[in-house]
Short mmCIF file of C-alpha atoms in Angstrom, two decimals:
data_model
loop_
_atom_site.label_atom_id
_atom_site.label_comp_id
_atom_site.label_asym_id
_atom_site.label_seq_id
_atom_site.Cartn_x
_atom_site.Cartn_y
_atom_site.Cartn_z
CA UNK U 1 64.92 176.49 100.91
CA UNK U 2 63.30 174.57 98.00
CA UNK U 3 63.54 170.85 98.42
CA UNK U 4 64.36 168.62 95.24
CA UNK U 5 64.50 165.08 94.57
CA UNK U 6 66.28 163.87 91.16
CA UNK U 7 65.58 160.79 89.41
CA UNK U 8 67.22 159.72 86.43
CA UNK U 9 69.12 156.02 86.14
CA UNK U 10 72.79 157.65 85.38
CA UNK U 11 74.48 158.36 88.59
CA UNK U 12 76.45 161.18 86.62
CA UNK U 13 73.89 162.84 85.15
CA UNK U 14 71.89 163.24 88.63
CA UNK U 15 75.72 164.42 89.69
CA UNK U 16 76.41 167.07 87.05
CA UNK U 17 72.25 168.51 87.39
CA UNK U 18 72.87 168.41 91.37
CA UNK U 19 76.18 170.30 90.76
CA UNK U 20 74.10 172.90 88.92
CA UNK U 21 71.21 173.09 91.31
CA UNK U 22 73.11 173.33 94.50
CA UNK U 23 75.18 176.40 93.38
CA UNK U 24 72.01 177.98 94.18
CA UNK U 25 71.77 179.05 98.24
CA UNK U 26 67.85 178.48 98.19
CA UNK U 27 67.97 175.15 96.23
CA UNK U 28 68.79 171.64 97.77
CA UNK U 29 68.95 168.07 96.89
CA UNK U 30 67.52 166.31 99.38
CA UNK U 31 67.07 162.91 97.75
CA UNK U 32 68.47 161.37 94.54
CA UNK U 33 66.51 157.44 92.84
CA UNK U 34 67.34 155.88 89.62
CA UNK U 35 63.91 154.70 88.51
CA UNK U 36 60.32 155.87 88.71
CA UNK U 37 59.30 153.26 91.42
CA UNK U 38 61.84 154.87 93.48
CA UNK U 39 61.22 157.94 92.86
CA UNK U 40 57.47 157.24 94.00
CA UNK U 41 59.13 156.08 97.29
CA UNK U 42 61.47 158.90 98.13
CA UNK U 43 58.99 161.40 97.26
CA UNK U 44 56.49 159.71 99.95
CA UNK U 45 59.41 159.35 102.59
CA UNK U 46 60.79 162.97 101.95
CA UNK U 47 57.89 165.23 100.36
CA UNK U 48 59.88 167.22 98.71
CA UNK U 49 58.22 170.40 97.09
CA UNK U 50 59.92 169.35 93.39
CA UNK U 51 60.80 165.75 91.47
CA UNK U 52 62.81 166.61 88.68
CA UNK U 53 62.47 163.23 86.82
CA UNK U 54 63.52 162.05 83.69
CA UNK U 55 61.48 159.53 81.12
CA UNK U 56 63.12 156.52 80.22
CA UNK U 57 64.76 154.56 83.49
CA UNK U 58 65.24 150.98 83.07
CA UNK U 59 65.31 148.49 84.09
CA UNK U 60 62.57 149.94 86.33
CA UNK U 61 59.32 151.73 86.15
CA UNK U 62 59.53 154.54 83.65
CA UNK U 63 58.75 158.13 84.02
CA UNK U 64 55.91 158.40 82.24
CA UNK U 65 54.28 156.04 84.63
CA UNK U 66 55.59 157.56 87.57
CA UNK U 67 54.63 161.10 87.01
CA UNK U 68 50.68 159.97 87.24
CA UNK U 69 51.19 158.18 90.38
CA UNK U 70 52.87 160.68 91.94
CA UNK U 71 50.80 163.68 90.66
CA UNK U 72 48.02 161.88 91.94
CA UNK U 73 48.79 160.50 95.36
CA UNK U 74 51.35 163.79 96.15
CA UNK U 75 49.92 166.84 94.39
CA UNK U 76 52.07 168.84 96.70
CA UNK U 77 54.88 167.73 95.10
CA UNK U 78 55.51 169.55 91.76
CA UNK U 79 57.22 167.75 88.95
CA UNK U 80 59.64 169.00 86.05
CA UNK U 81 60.15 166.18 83.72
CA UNK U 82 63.79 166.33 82.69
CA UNK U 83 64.35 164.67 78.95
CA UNK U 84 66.33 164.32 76.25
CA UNK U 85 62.96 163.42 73.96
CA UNK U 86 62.04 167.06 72.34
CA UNK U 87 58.57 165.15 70.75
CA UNK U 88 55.55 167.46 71.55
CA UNK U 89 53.66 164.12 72.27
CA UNK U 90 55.59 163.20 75.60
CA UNK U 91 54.70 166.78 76.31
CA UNK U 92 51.33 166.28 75.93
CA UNK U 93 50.98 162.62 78.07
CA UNK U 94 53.15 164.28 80.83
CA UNK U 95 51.13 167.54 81.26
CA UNK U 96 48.30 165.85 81.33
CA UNK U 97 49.42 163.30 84.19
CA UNK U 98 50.31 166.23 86.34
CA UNK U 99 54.04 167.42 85.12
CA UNK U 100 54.31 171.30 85.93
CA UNK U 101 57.32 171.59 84.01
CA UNK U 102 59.40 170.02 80.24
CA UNK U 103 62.55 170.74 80.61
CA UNK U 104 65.29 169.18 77.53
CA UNK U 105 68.78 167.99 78.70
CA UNK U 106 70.28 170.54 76.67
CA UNK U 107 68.96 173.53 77.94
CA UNK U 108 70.83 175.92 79.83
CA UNK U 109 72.02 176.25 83.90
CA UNK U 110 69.28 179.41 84.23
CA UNK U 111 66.50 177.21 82.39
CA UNK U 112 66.81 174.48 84.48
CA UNK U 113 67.06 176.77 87.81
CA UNK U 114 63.96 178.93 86.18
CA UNK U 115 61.94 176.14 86.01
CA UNK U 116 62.36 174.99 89.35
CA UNK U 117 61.04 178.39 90.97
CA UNK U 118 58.85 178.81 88.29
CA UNK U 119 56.56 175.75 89.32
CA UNK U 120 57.46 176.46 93.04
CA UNK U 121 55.35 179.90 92.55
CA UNK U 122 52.83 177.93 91.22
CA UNK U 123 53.35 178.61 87.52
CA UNK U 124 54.65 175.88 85.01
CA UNK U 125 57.72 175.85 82.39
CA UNK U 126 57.88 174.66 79.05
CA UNK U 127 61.25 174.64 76.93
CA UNK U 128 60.97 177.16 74.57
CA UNK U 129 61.44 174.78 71.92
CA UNK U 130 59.04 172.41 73.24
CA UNK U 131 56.58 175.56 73.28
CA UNK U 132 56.68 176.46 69.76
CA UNK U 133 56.33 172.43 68.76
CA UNK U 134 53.54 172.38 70.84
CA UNK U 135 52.09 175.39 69.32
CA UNK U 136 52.46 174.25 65.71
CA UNK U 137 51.00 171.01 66.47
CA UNK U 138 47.54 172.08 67.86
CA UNK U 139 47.46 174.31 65.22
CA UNK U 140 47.71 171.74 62.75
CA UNK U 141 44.65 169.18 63.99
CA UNK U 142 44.66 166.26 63.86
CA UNK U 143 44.63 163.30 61.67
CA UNK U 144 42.35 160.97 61.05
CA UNK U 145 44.13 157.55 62.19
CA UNK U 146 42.52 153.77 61.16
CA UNK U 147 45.43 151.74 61.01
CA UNK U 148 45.23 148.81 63.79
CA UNK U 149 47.54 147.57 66.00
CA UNK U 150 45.57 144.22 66.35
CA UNK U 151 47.61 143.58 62.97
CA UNK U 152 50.77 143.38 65.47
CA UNK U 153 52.02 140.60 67.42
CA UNK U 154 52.15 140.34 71.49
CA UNK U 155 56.19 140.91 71.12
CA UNK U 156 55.35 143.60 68.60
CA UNK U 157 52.58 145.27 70.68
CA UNK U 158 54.73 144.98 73.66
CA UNK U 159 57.84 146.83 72.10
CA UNK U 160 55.73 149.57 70.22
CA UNK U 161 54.78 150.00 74.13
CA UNK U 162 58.23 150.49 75.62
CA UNK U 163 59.51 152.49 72.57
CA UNK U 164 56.68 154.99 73.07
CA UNK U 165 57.63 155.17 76.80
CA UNK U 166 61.57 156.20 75.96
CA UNK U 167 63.13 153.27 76.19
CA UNK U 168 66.27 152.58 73.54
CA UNK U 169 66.28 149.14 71.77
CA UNK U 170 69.13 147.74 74.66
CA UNK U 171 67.26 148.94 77.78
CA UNK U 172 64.18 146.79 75.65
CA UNK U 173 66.86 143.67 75.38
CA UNK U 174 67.13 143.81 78.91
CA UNK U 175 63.73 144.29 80.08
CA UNK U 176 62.17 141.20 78.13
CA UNK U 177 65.31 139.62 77.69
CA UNK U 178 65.67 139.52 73.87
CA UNK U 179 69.33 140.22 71.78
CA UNK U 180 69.52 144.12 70.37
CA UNK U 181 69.32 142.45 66.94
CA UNK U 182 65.80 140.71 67.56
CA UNK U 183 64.62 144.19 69.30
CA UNK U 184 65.49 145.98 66.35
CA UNK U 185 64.12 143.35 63.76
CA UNK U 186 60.55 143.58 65.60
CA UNK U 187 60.65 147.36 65.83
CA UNK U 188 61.19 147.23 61.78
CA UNK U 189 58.49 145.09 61.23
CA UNK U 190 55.98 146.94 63.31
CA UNK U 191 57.22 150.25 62.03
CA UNK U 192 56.46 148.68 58.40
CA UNK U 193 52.81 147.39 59.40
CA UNK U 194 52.01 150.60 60.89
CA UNK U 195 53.67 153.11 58.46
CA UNK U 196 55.86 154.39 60.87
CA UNK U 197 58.56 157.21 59.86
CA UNK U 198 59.85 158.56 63.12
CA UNK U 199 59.46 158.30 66.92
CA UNK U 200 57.51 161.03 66.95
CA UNK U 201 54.73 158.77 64.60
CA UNK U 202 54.81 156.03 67.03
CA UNK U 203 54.55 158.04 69.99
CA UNK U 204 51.82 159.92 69.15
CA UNK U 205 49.95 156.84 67.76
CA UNK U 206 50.39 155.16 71.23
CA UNK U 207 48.97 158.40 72.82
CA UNK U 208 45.77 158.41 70.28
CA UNK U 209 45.21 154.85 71.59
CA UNK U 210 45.97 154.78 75.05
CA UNK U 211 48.85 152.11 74.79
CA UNK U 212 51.00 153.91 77.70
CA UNK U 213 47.63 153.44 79.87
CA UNK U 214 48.35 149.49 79.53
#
């Protein structure tokens, strides 16, 4: 029997993914949190042999965050990260802190069951979609990147952070206790300093200089 532990913050989305898994006679549920702090604790209390985990759980510790810790204190314990985020940069920062497996919200009943006994075999499983980003990406290098986030303010700095971890502009509100309006007037200015089109810009800027490590 393989032993899972889901972590995601919406009760009904650990539901529906535990309906799914559980239809399954060698695949259990053992353990469910809502954050990545919890998550660390359940997988030390239960061991399981996979966290399926999403990114962005506030108001807690995120996923990002979590999947380091836990790949590094629990190696036995393999990790899918489950996300709606289909940027090739989360890929990258969550392979490298010990994920085994990207798996996108949208993919199908035998993806998500593939990809749990594909990393219990020891292998790993990347969306196929995530795959062929990932593949275009290192095949077009990279860029030469000077602009400076020193140019930013701490409430600037600090947002650029949680929006490069997953978080939406209302899970920000709530975490440093600002109105959607101010979170989303300090996200345009920084995306404006820095030249910022897309998500995917910021995230991978973050990455380049180590702003998740903070």
């Amino acid at each position: 029997m393989i032993r899972i532990v889901l972590a995601d913050d919406h009760e009904i989305v650990r539901s529906g993914f535990k309906m799914i898994l559980e239809q399954e006679s060698d695949l259990t549920v053992i353990a469910e949190a809502a954050d990545g702090t919890q998550a660390y604790a359940v997988v030390a209390r239960e061991r399981p042999d996979v966290l399926l985990m999403d990114i962005s759980m506030p108001p807690g510790q995120s996923g990002l965050v979590a999947c380091e810790q836990i790949a590094r204190d629990f190696p036995e314990t393999r990790i899918i990260i489950l996300t709606m985020f289909a940027e090739p940069e989360y890929l990258f920062y969550t392979l490298r802190g010990g994920a085994s497996g990207y798996v996108l919200k949208n993919s199908t009943s035998d993806e998500l069951i593939g990809s749990v006994r594909a990393v219990v075999e020891g292998g790993s499983y990347i969306h196929p979609k995530m795959a062929a980003l990932l593949t275009k990406q290192l095949a077009g290098g990279n860029t030469k990147d000077d602009r400076s986030y020193q140019q930013l303010s701490n409430r600037e700095l600090e947002i650029l952070q949680l929006l490069a971890k997953g978080y939406t502009n209302r899970e920000i509100s709530e975490l440093i206790f600002l109105s959607v309006k101010t979170v989303e007037a300090h996200r345009a200015k920084l995306y404006k300093k820095l030249d910022f089109k897309t998500r995917a810009d910021l995230v991978s800027y973050a990455l380049r200089h180590k702003l998740l490590d903070v």
